Tab-separated table of C-alpha atoms in Angstrom:
chain	number	residue	atom	x	y	z
A	242	UNK	CA	0.000	0.000	0.000
A	243	UNK	CA	1.460	3.426	-0.892
A	244	UNK	CA	2.327	5.690	2.005
A	245	UNK	CA	0.083	8.704	2.515
A	246	UNK	CA	2.488	11.559	3.242
A	247	UNK	CA	1.256	14.702	4.992
A	248	UNK	CA	3.992	16.905	3.509
A	249	UNK	CA	4.486	20.486	4.697
A	250	UNK	CA	7.271	22.646	3.330
A	251	UNK	CA	7.417	26.096	4.972
A	252	UNK	CA	4.043	25.670	6.772
A	253	UNK	CA	2.003	28.669	7.904
A	254	UNK	CA	1.931	27.279	11.449
A	255	UNK	CA	3.523	24.465	13.439
A	256	UNK	CA	2.852	24.149	17.177
A	257	UNK	CA	2.533	21.699	20.019
A	258	UNK	CA	-0.560	22.268	22.118
A	259	UNK	CA	-2.782	20.354	24.483
A	260	UNK	CA	-6.396	19.517	25.099
A	261	UNK	CA	-7.541	18.757	28.637
A	262	UNK	CA	-6.600	19.815	32.120
A	263	UNK	CA	-3.160	19.180	33.628
A	264	UNK	CA	-2.779	15.522	34.482
A	265	UNK	CA	-5.261	14.562	31.771
A	266	UNK	CA	-3.837	16.473	28.819
A	267	UNK	CA	-3.426	15.087	25.329
A	268	UNK	CA	-0.532	16.631	23.419
A	269	UNK	CA	-0.831	17.392	19.710
A	270	UNK	CA	1.656	18.412	17.061
A	271	UNK	CA	-0.403	20.542	14.696
A	272	UNK	CA	0.730	21.778	11.295
A	273	UNK	CA	-1.219	24.088	9.014
A	274	UNK	CA	-0.666	25.345	5.506
A	275	UNK	CA	-3.507	27.309	3.961
A	276	UNK	CA	-6.727	25.474	4.793
A	277	UNK	CA	-5.017	22.101	5.297
A	278	UNK	CA	-4.351	21.123	8.917
A	279	UNK	CA	-2.858	17.916	10.306
A	280	UNK	CA	-2.920	17.049	14.022
A	281	UNK	CA	-1.027	14.103	15.436
A	282	UNK	CA	-1.187	13.006	19.063
A	283	UNK	CA	2.095	12.865	20.974
A	284	UNK	CA	3.176	11.790	24.405
A	285	UNK	CA	4.387	14.530	26.733
A	286	UNK	CA	7.869	12.996	26.670
A	287	UNK	CA	7.929	12.978	22.866
A	288	UNK	CA	7.020	16.667	22.859
A	289	UNK	CA	9.729	17.536	25.375
A	290	UNK	CA	12.379	15.501	23.569
A	291	UNK	CA	11.442	17.013	20.209
A	292	UNK	CA	11.934	20.544	21.572
A	293	UNK	CA	15.198	19.587	23.257
A	294	UNK	CA	16.656	17.999	20.125
A	295	UNK	CA	15.600	20.885	17.882
A	296	UNK	CA	17.396	23.307	20.204
A	297	UNK	CA	20.470	21.038	20.192
A	298	UNK	CA	20.579	21.057	16.381
A	299	UNK	CA	20.164	24.842	16.251
A	300	UNK	CA	22.764	25.425	18.975
A	301	UNK	CA	25.216	23.212	17.116
A	302	UNK	CA	24.591	25.141	13.889
A	303	UNK	CA	25.315	28.387	15.757
A	304	UNK	CA	28.895	27.179	16.250
A	305	UNK	CA	29.521	27.051	12.487
A	306	UNK	CA	31.866	29.926	11.674
A	307	UNK	CA	29.981	32.976	10.456
A	308	UNK	CA	26.554	31.466	11.277
A	309	UNK	CA	25.881	30.822	7.553
A	310	UNK	CA	22.343	29.563	8.224
A	311	UNK	CA	21.329	32.690	10.225
A	312	UNK	CA	20.312	30.634	13.250
A	313	UNK	CA	18.820	32.910	15.914
A	314	UNK	CA	20.106	32.570	19.481
A	315	UNK	CA	16.621	33.247	20.844
A	316	UNK	CA	13.072	33.231	19.600
A	317	UNK	CA	12.361	35.959	17.045
A	318	UNK	CA	9.438	37.979	18.527
A	319	UNK	CA	7.536	38.002	15.231
A	320	UNK	CA	7.445	34.182	15.272
A	321	UNK	CA	5.991	33.775	18.782
A	322	UNK	CA	2.708	31.830	18.566
A	323	UNK	CA	0.740	31.596	21.809
A	324	UNK	CA	-2.624	30.960	20.160
A	325	UNK	CA	-4.565	27.813	21.037
A	326	UNK	CA	-4.674	24.845	18.708
A	327	UNK	CA	-6.967	25.055	15.723
A	328	UNK	CA	-9.839	22.568	15.705
A	329	UNK	CA	-8.277	19.165	16.343
A	330	UNK	CA	-9.137	16.095	14.303
A	331	UNK	CA	-6.496	13.533	15.192
A	332	UNK	CA	-4.878	12.081	12.069
A	333	UNK	CA	-2.822	9.526	14.000
A	334	UNK	CA	-0.897	8.923	17.230
A	335	UNK	CA	2.845	9.282	16.743
A	336	UNK	CA	5.112	6.338	17.360
A	337	UNK	CA	8.530	6.654	15.783
A	338	UNK	CA	9.765	10.162	15.076
A	339	UNK	CA	12.935	11.435	13.450
A	340	UNK	CA	14.568	14.811	13.285
A	341	UNK	CA	17.072	16.045	10.765
A	342	UNK	CA	18.716	19.014	9.089
A	343	UNK	CA	18.633	19.862	5.390
A	344	UNK	CA	21.606	22.168	4.663
A	345	UNK	CA	20.483	22.756	1.069
A	346	UNK	CA	17.346	24.592	2.248
A	347	UNK	CA	18.494	25.513	5.793
A	348	UNK	CA	15.484	23.734	7.283
A	349	UNK	CA	14.865	21.457	10.234
A	350	UNK	CA	13.064	18.312	9.086
A	351	UNK	CA	10.572	16.478	11.324
A	352	UNK	CA	9.164	13.074	10.414
A	353	UNK	CA	6.490	11.236	12.413
A	354	UNK	CA	5.093	7.784	11.820
A	355	UNK	CA	1.975	6.228	13.383
A	356	UNK	CA	2.173	4.106	16.474
A	357	UNK	CA	1.749	0.464	15.506
A	358	UNK	CA	-1.832	-0.528	16.328
A	359	UNK	CA	-0.675	-3.641	18.196
A	360	UNK	CA	1.340	-1.410	20.527
A	361	UNK	CA	-1.207	1.379	20.994
A	362	UNK	CA	-2.566	-0.112	24.227
A	363	UNK	CA	0.866	-0.455	25.824
A	364	UNK	CA	2.781	2.652	24.856
A	365	UNK	CA	5.590	2.007	27.356
A	366	UNK	CA	6.700	-1.079	25.423
A	367	UNK	CA	6.706	0.453	21.953
A	368	UNK	CA	9.660	-0.466	19.802
A	369	UNK	CA	10.589	1.388	16.625
A	370	UNK	CA	8.735	0.114	13.594
A	371	UNK	CA	11.182	-1.700	11.361
A	372	UNK	CA	8.805	-2.429	8.503
A	373	UNK	CA	6.569	0.449	7.367
A	374	UNK	CA	4.136	-2.126	5.898
A	375	UNK	CA	3.362	-3.253	9.463
A	376	UNK	CA	1.469	-0.019	10.209
A	377	UNK	CA	-0.999	2.191	8.436
A	378	UNK	CA	0.963	3.704	5.587
A	379	UNK	CA	0.910	7.277	6.712
A	380	UNK	CA	3.508	9.794	7.825
A	381	UNK	CA	3.988	13.459	8.623
A	382	UNK	CA	6.889	15.260	6.958
A	383	UNK	CA	7.510	18.882	7.945
A	384	UNK	CA	10.324	21.222	6.896
A	385	UNK	CA	10.697	24.467	8.843
A	386	UNK	CA	13.221	27.306	8.738
A	387	UNK	CA	15.552	27.934	11.680
A	388	UNK	CA	13.622	30.863	13.198
A	389	UNK	CA	10.361	28.929	13.127
A	390	UNK	CA	12.153	25.914	14.611
A	391	UNK	CA	13.469	28.042	17.498
A	392	UNK	CA	9.986	29.457	18.169
A	393	UNK	CA	8.455	25.957	17.953
A	394	UNK	CA	10.928	24.574	20.502
A	395	UNK	CA	10.322	27.456	22.927
A	396	UNK	CA	6.552	27.098	22.806
A	397	UNK	CA	6.781	23.333	23.159
A	398	UNK	CA	8.938	23.643	26.298
A	399	UNK	CA	6.397	26.103	27.741
A	400	UNK	CA	3.455	23.801	26.969
A	401	UNK	CA	5.213	20.798	28.520
A	402	UNK	CA	6.141	22.860	31.587
A	403	UNK	CA	2.582	24.103	32.096
A	404	UNK	CA	1.445	20.817	33.616
A	405	UNK	CA	0.912	19.947	37.251
A	406	UNK	CA	3.442	21.349	39.707
A	407	UNK	CA	5.861	18.932	41.373
A	408	UNK	CA	5.569	18.145	45.064
A	409	UNK	CA	8.518	19.740	46.898
A	410	UNK	CA	8.830	16.641	49.128
A	411	UNK	CA	8.547	13.648	46.792
A	412	UNK	CA	8.808	15.231	43.332
A	413	UNK	CA	5.647	13.598	41.979
A	414	UNK	CA	2.947	15.746	40.314
A	415	UNK	CA	0.399	17.431	42.574
A	416	UNK	CA	-3.183	17.080	41.358
A	417	UNK	CA	-5.657	19.995	41.672
A	418	UNK	CA	-7.582	17.872	44.182
A	419	UNK	CA	-4.533	17.487	46.424
A	420	UNK	CA	-1.629	15.112	46.850
A	421	UNK	CA	-0.520	12.549	49.365
A	422	UNK	CA	3.069	11.452	49.289
A	423	UNK	CA	5.162	9.153	51.340
A	424	UNK	CA	8.670	10.256	52.108
A	425	UNK	CA	11.471	7.769	51.628
A	426	UNK	CA	12.586	6.104	54.846
A	427	UNK	CA	15.865	7.367	56.216
């Protein structure tokens, strides 16, 4: 079966956002170009790691003599996007993701593949998909310029960090309804 590729080159918008209250949030990577929007569900950890790795790539590119790719050190103010997600219709839940750099276009490249259906119930035991024919033939391919990538990473870190606060004693999340923790025995 041919792979259905949701391909975005220089999208109008790319953000990570959530639906739900802290502790019950679902994370989405949403990409829009014109009237076409794709939303894929992510785990919180995937979102955090994606932002971290994008910043690592950009920081490494900053060390290239003369900064030939014009990588910004911070988020360009004109690229800040604090708007909520557009209407979400989940296209798929992300399993394997990859991140790369295309020096010919000076763009960060994000690829996301669906979580294998057999593994969807037990996300902690998901292994990378070795055969694309084993899952629905679908993928997200996004290419974004360096300034947009920096803004995307910043927003994603903020969204991830906006969850439940950590208990100062045990470090576990504190729910709005309260929290009971047991301290480790000394």
